[in-house]
CSV table of C-alpha atoms in Angstrom, one decimal:
chain,number,residue,atom,x,y,z
A,280,MET,CA,1.5,38.5,-24.0
A,281,ILE,CA,-1.5,39.8,-22.0
A,282,PHE,CA,-3.4,37.0,-20.4
A,283,PHE,CA,-6.4,38.2,-18.4
A,284,ARG,CA,-8.5,35.4,-16.9
A,285,THR,CA,-11.9,35.5,-15.5
A,286,GLN,CA,-14.6,33.0,-14.8
A,287,THR,CA,-17.9,32.8,-16.7
A,288,THR,CA,-20.7,31.0,-14.9
A,289,LEU,CA,-22.9,29.2,-17.4
A,290,TYR,CA,-26.5,28.4,-16.7
A,291,ILE,CA,-28.7,25.8,-18.2
A,292,SER,CA,-31.9,27.6,-17.6
A,293,LEU,CA,-34.9,25.4,-17.2
A,294,ILE,CA,-32.8,22.2,-17.4
A,295,ILE,CA,-30.8,22.4,-14.2
A,296,LEU,CA,-33.7,23.8,-12.3
A,297,LEU,CA,-35.8,20.8,-13.2
A,298,LEU,CA,-33.0,18.3,-12.6
A,299,SER,CA,-32.4,19.8,-9.1
A,300,LEU,CA,-36.0,19.0,-8.2
A,301,TRP,CA,-35.7,15.3,-8.8
A,302,LYS,CA,-35.3,12.9,-5.9
A,303,ASN,CA,-33.0,10.0,-6.6
A,304,SER,CA,-33.3,10.7,-10.4
A,305,PHE,CA,-30.5,8.4,-11.5
A,306,GLY,CA,-31.6,5.2,-9.8
A,307,ALA,CA,-35.2,4.9,-11.0
A,308,GLU,CA,-36.4,3.6,-14.3
A,309,THR,CA,-39.4,5.9,-14.8
A,310,PHE,CA,-40.2,9.4,-13.8
A,311,SER,CA,-43.0,11.9,-14.4
A,312,ALA,CA,-43.7,15.4,-13.4
A,313,GLU,CA,-46.0,14.1,-10.7
A,314,LYS,CA,-43.2,12.1,-9.1
A,315,MET,CA,-41.0,15.1,-9.1
A,316,LEU,CA,-41.1,18.0,-6.6
A,317,LEU,CA,-43.1,20.2,-9.0
A,318,THR,CA,-45.9,22.3,-7.8
A,319,GLN,CA,-49.4,21.7,-9.2
A,320,ALA,CA,-49.0,25.0,-11.3
A,321,GLU,CA,-45.7,23.7,-12.7
A,322,GLN,CA,-47.2,20.4,-13.6
A,323,GLN,CA,-50.2,22.1,-15.2
A,324,TRP,CA,-47.9,24.4,-17.2
A,325,LEU,CA,-46.0,21.4,-18.6
A,326,LYS,CA,-49.2,19.7,-19.6
A,327,GLN,CA,-50.3,22.8,-21.4
A,328,HIS,CA,-46.9,23.2,-23.1
A,329,PRO,CA,-45.7,19.8,-24.2
A,330,LEU,CA,-43.6,21.6,-26.9
A,331,ILE,CA,-41.0,24.0,-25.7
A,332,ARG,CA,-39.1,26.1,-28.2
A,333,ILE,CA,-35.3,26.0,-27.6
A,334,ALA,CA,-32.3,27.5,-29.3
A,335,HIS,CA,-28.8,26.1,-29.3
A,336,GLU,CA,-25.6,27.8,-30.0
A,337,ILE,CA,-24.4,26.4,-33.4
A,338,GLN,CA,-20.7,25.9,-32.4
A,339,TYR,CA,-19.9,25.9,-28.7
A,340,PRO,CA,-18.3,22.5,-28.0
A,341,PRO,CA,-18.3,20.6,-25.7
A,342,PHE,CA,-21.5,22.2,-24.4
A,343,GLU,CA,-23.5,22.4,-27.7
A,344,TRP,CA,-22.8,22.3,-31.4
A,345,ARG,CA,-24.2,21.0,-34.7
A,346,ASP,CA,-22.5,18.0,-36.1
A,347,ALA,CA,-21.8,17.3,-39.9
A,348,LYS,CA,-25.4,16.0,-40.3
A,349,GLY,CA,-26.9,19.1,-38.7
A,350,ASP,CA,-27.9,17.4,-35.5
A,351,TYR,CA,-27.3,19.1,-32.2
A,352,GLN,CA,-24.7,17.5,-29.9
A,353,GLY,CA,-23.2,18.2,-26.5
A,354,ILE,CA,-23.6,18.3,-22.7
A,355,ALA,CA,-26.6,20.7,-22.8
A,356,VAL,CA,-28.3,18.5,-25.5
A,357,ASP,CA,-27.8,15.4,-23.2
A,358,TYR,CA,-29.7,17.2,-20.4
A,359,ILE,CA,-32.4,18.3,-22.7
A,360,LYS,CA,-33.0,14.7,-23.9
A,361,LEU,CA,-33.1,13.5,-20.3
A,362,ILE,CA,-35.7,16.1,-19.4
A,363,GLU,CA,-37.8,15.3,-22.5
A,364,LYS,CA,-37.8,11.7,-21.5
A,365,ARG,CA,-38.5,12.2,-17.8
A,366,LEU,CA,-41.2,14.8,-18.2
A,367,ASN,CA,-42.8,13.5,-21.4
A,368,ILE,CA,-42.3,16.9,-23.1
A,369,HIS,CA,-40.6,17.9,-26.3
A,370,PHE,CA,-38.0,20.7,-26.9
A,371,GLU,CA,-38.3,21.9,-30.4
A,372,PRO,CA,-35.1,23.5,-31.8
A,373,VAL,CA,-35.7,26.9,-33.3
A,374,ALA,CA,-33.6,27.6,-36.4
A,375,ASN,CA,-31.0,30.4,-36.0
A,376,LYS,CA,-28.0,31.7,-37.8
A,377,ASN,CA,-25.9,33.1,-34.9
A,378,TRP,CA,-26.0,34.2,-31.3
A,379,GLU,CA,-27.4,37.7,-32.2
A,380,ASP,CA,-30.3,35.9,-34.0
A,381,ILE,CA,-30.9,33.8,-30.9
A,382,LEU,CA,-31.1,36.8,-28.6
A,383,THR,CA,-33.4,38.6,-31.0
A,384,GLN,CA,-35.8,35.6,-31.2
A,385,PHE,CA,-35.7,35.1,-27.4
A,386,LYS,CA,-36.6,38.8,-26.8
A,387,ALA,CA,-39.4,38.5,-29.3
A,388,GLY,CA,-40.9,35.5,-27.5
A,389,GLN,CA,-40.1,33.1,-30.3
A,390,ILE,CA,-37.8,31.0,-28.1
A,391,ASP,CA,-38.8,29.7,-24.6
A,392,VAL,CA,-35.5,28.3,-23.3
A,393,LEU,CA,-31.8,29.0,-23.9
A,394,PRO,CA,-30.1,25.9,-22.6
A,395,LEU,CA,-26.7,27.4,-21.9
A,396,LEU,CA,-25.5,31.0,-21.4
A,397,ALA,CA,-23.5,33.2,-19.1
A,398,ARG,CA,-25.4,35.4,-16.7
A,399,ASN,CA,-24.7,39.1,-16.7
A,400,LYS,CA,-26.5,42.3,-15.7
A,401,GLN,CA,-27.7,43.1,-19.3
A,402,ARG,CA,-29.3,39.6,-19.7
A,403,GLU,CA,-30.9,39.7,-16.2
A,404,LYS,CA,-33.1,42.6,-17.5
A,405,PHE,CA,-35.0,40.2,-19.8
A,406,MET,CA,-34.1,36.6,-18.7
A,407,LEU,CA,-34.6,34.3,-15.8
A,408,PHE,CA,-31.7,32.1,-14.7
A,409,SER,CA,-31.4,28.8,-12.9
A,410,HIS,CA,-28.7,28.0,-10.4
A,411,GLN,CA,-25.1,27.9,-11.7
A,412,HIS,CA,-24.2,24.8,-13.7
A,413,VAL,CA,-20.6,25.2,-14.6
A,414,SER,CA,-17.8,27.7,-14.4
A,415,VAL,CA,-15.6,28.2,-17.5
A,416,PRO,CA,-12.4,30.3,-17.6
A,417,ASN,CA,-12.3,33.1,-20.1
A,418,VAL,CA,-9.1,34.9,-21.3
A,419,ILE,CA,-8.0,37.9,-23.2
A,420,ILE,CA,-4.8,37.3,-25.1
A,421,SER,CA,-2.3,39.8,-26.6
A,422,SER,CA,1.2,39.4,-27.8
A,423,ARG,CA,2.5,42.4,-25.7
A,424,LEU,CA,3.0,40.8,-22.2
A,425,SER,CA,3.7,37.4,-20.8
A,426,PRO,CA,1.1,35.9,-18.5
A,427,GLU,CA,3.4,36.6,-15.6
A,428,GLU,CA,3.9,40.2,-16.5
A,429,SER,CA,0.1,40.8,-16.8
A,430,GLN,CA,-0.7,39.2,-13.4
A,431,GLY,CA,-2.3,41.8,-11.0
A,432,LEU,CA,-2.7,44.4,-13.7
A,433,ASP,CA,-6.0,46.3,-14.1
A,434,LEU,CA,-8.0,45.1,-17.1
A,435,LEU,CA,-9.2,48.6,-18.0
A,436,ALA,CA,-5.6,50.0,-17.8
A,437,LEU,CA,-4.4,47.2,-20.1
A,438,LEU,CA,-7.2,47.7,-22.6
A,439,LYS,CA,-7.6,51.5,-22.6
A,440,GLY,CA,-7.3,52.9,-26.1
A,441,LYS,CA,-6.9,49.4,-27.6
A,442,LYS,CA,-9.1,47.7,-30.3
A,443,ILE,CA,-10.8,44.6,-28.9
A,444,ALA,CA,-12.6,42.1,-31.1
A,445,VAL,CA,-15.5,40.3,-29.5
A,446,VAL,CA,-18.3,38.1,-30.8
A,447,LYS,CA,-21.4,40.3,-30.9
A,448,GLY,CA,-23.8,39.5,-28.1
A,449,PHE,CA,-21.5,37.1,-26.3
A,450,TYR,CA,-20.3,37.5,-22.7
A,451,TRP,CA,-17.3,39.7,-23.5
A,452,ASP,CA,-19.4,42.0,-25.6
A,453,ASP,CA,-21.7,42.6,-22.8
A,454,PHE,CA,-18.9,42.8,-20.2
A,455,LEU,CA,-16.8,45.3,-22.1
A,456,THR,CA,-19.6,47.5,-23.3
A,457,ARG,CA,-19.5,49.5,-20.0
A,458,TYR,CA,-15.9,50.6,-21.1
A,459,GLU,CA,-16.8,51.5,-24.6
A,460,ASP,CA,-15.9,55.1,-24.1
A,461,GLN,CA,-12.3,53.9,-23.3
A,462,ILE,CA,-12.0,50.8,-25.5
A,463,ARG,CA,-12.7,50.4,-29.2
A,464,ILE,CA,-14.9,47.3,-29.4
A,465,ILE,CA,-15.0,45.6,-32.8
A,466,ARG,CA,-18.0,43.3,-32.9
A,467,VAL,CA,-17.8,40.3,-35.2
C-alpha cells in the first residue's frame, strides 16, 4: 500500500485575522470593533458592510458541514458566530452545490469570505489569506506498497503513469496539476 503523507495548512481567512486582533477576547462580556485593534479604515469598512457573503464547504467535518436540517455546523461556523456577535455584523451563507461552484462564485465576486481552505500557489493568485489556523495531514493511498515500503520514495516516481482520482478544485487537484503531463488526473 502506498501511503504518502503531507500536511495541508488550512486558513480561516477573515476569521482568524480578526480573532488575532482581540485583546483578552475570552474574558470580557462585550466587544465591539472599536475595542479591538482595528484601524479606523477597517472599522469603517465593517460599518459599511454589515452583511458579508460567505460560503461553506457542504461536507468537511469537523471543520464545516451541513446537518440533516440543512444548517451549517463545525469549528469554522463556531468562529463565524463568535465574530458576528463580537463585531455586530452578519455573515450571509451563499448557496452552492460543490467546491467548484464555491470557487467560481468567489472569483466572480459573489462571495466575500471562504472560511476554511488550504493555501497554494494557484489560490494565491486570486485570494488573500490570514495566518495559518490548523495543519491537517493528507494521504495518498494505494494497495501496492505498505506504508513502510513507501517511506522515502519520491511522490512523482510513485505516481508516474498512474491514474489518480481527486476532487475537482480541492488541494490535491491543484497540487498534482503541475504533474499532469506525467500523471493521469481524474477529477470527480
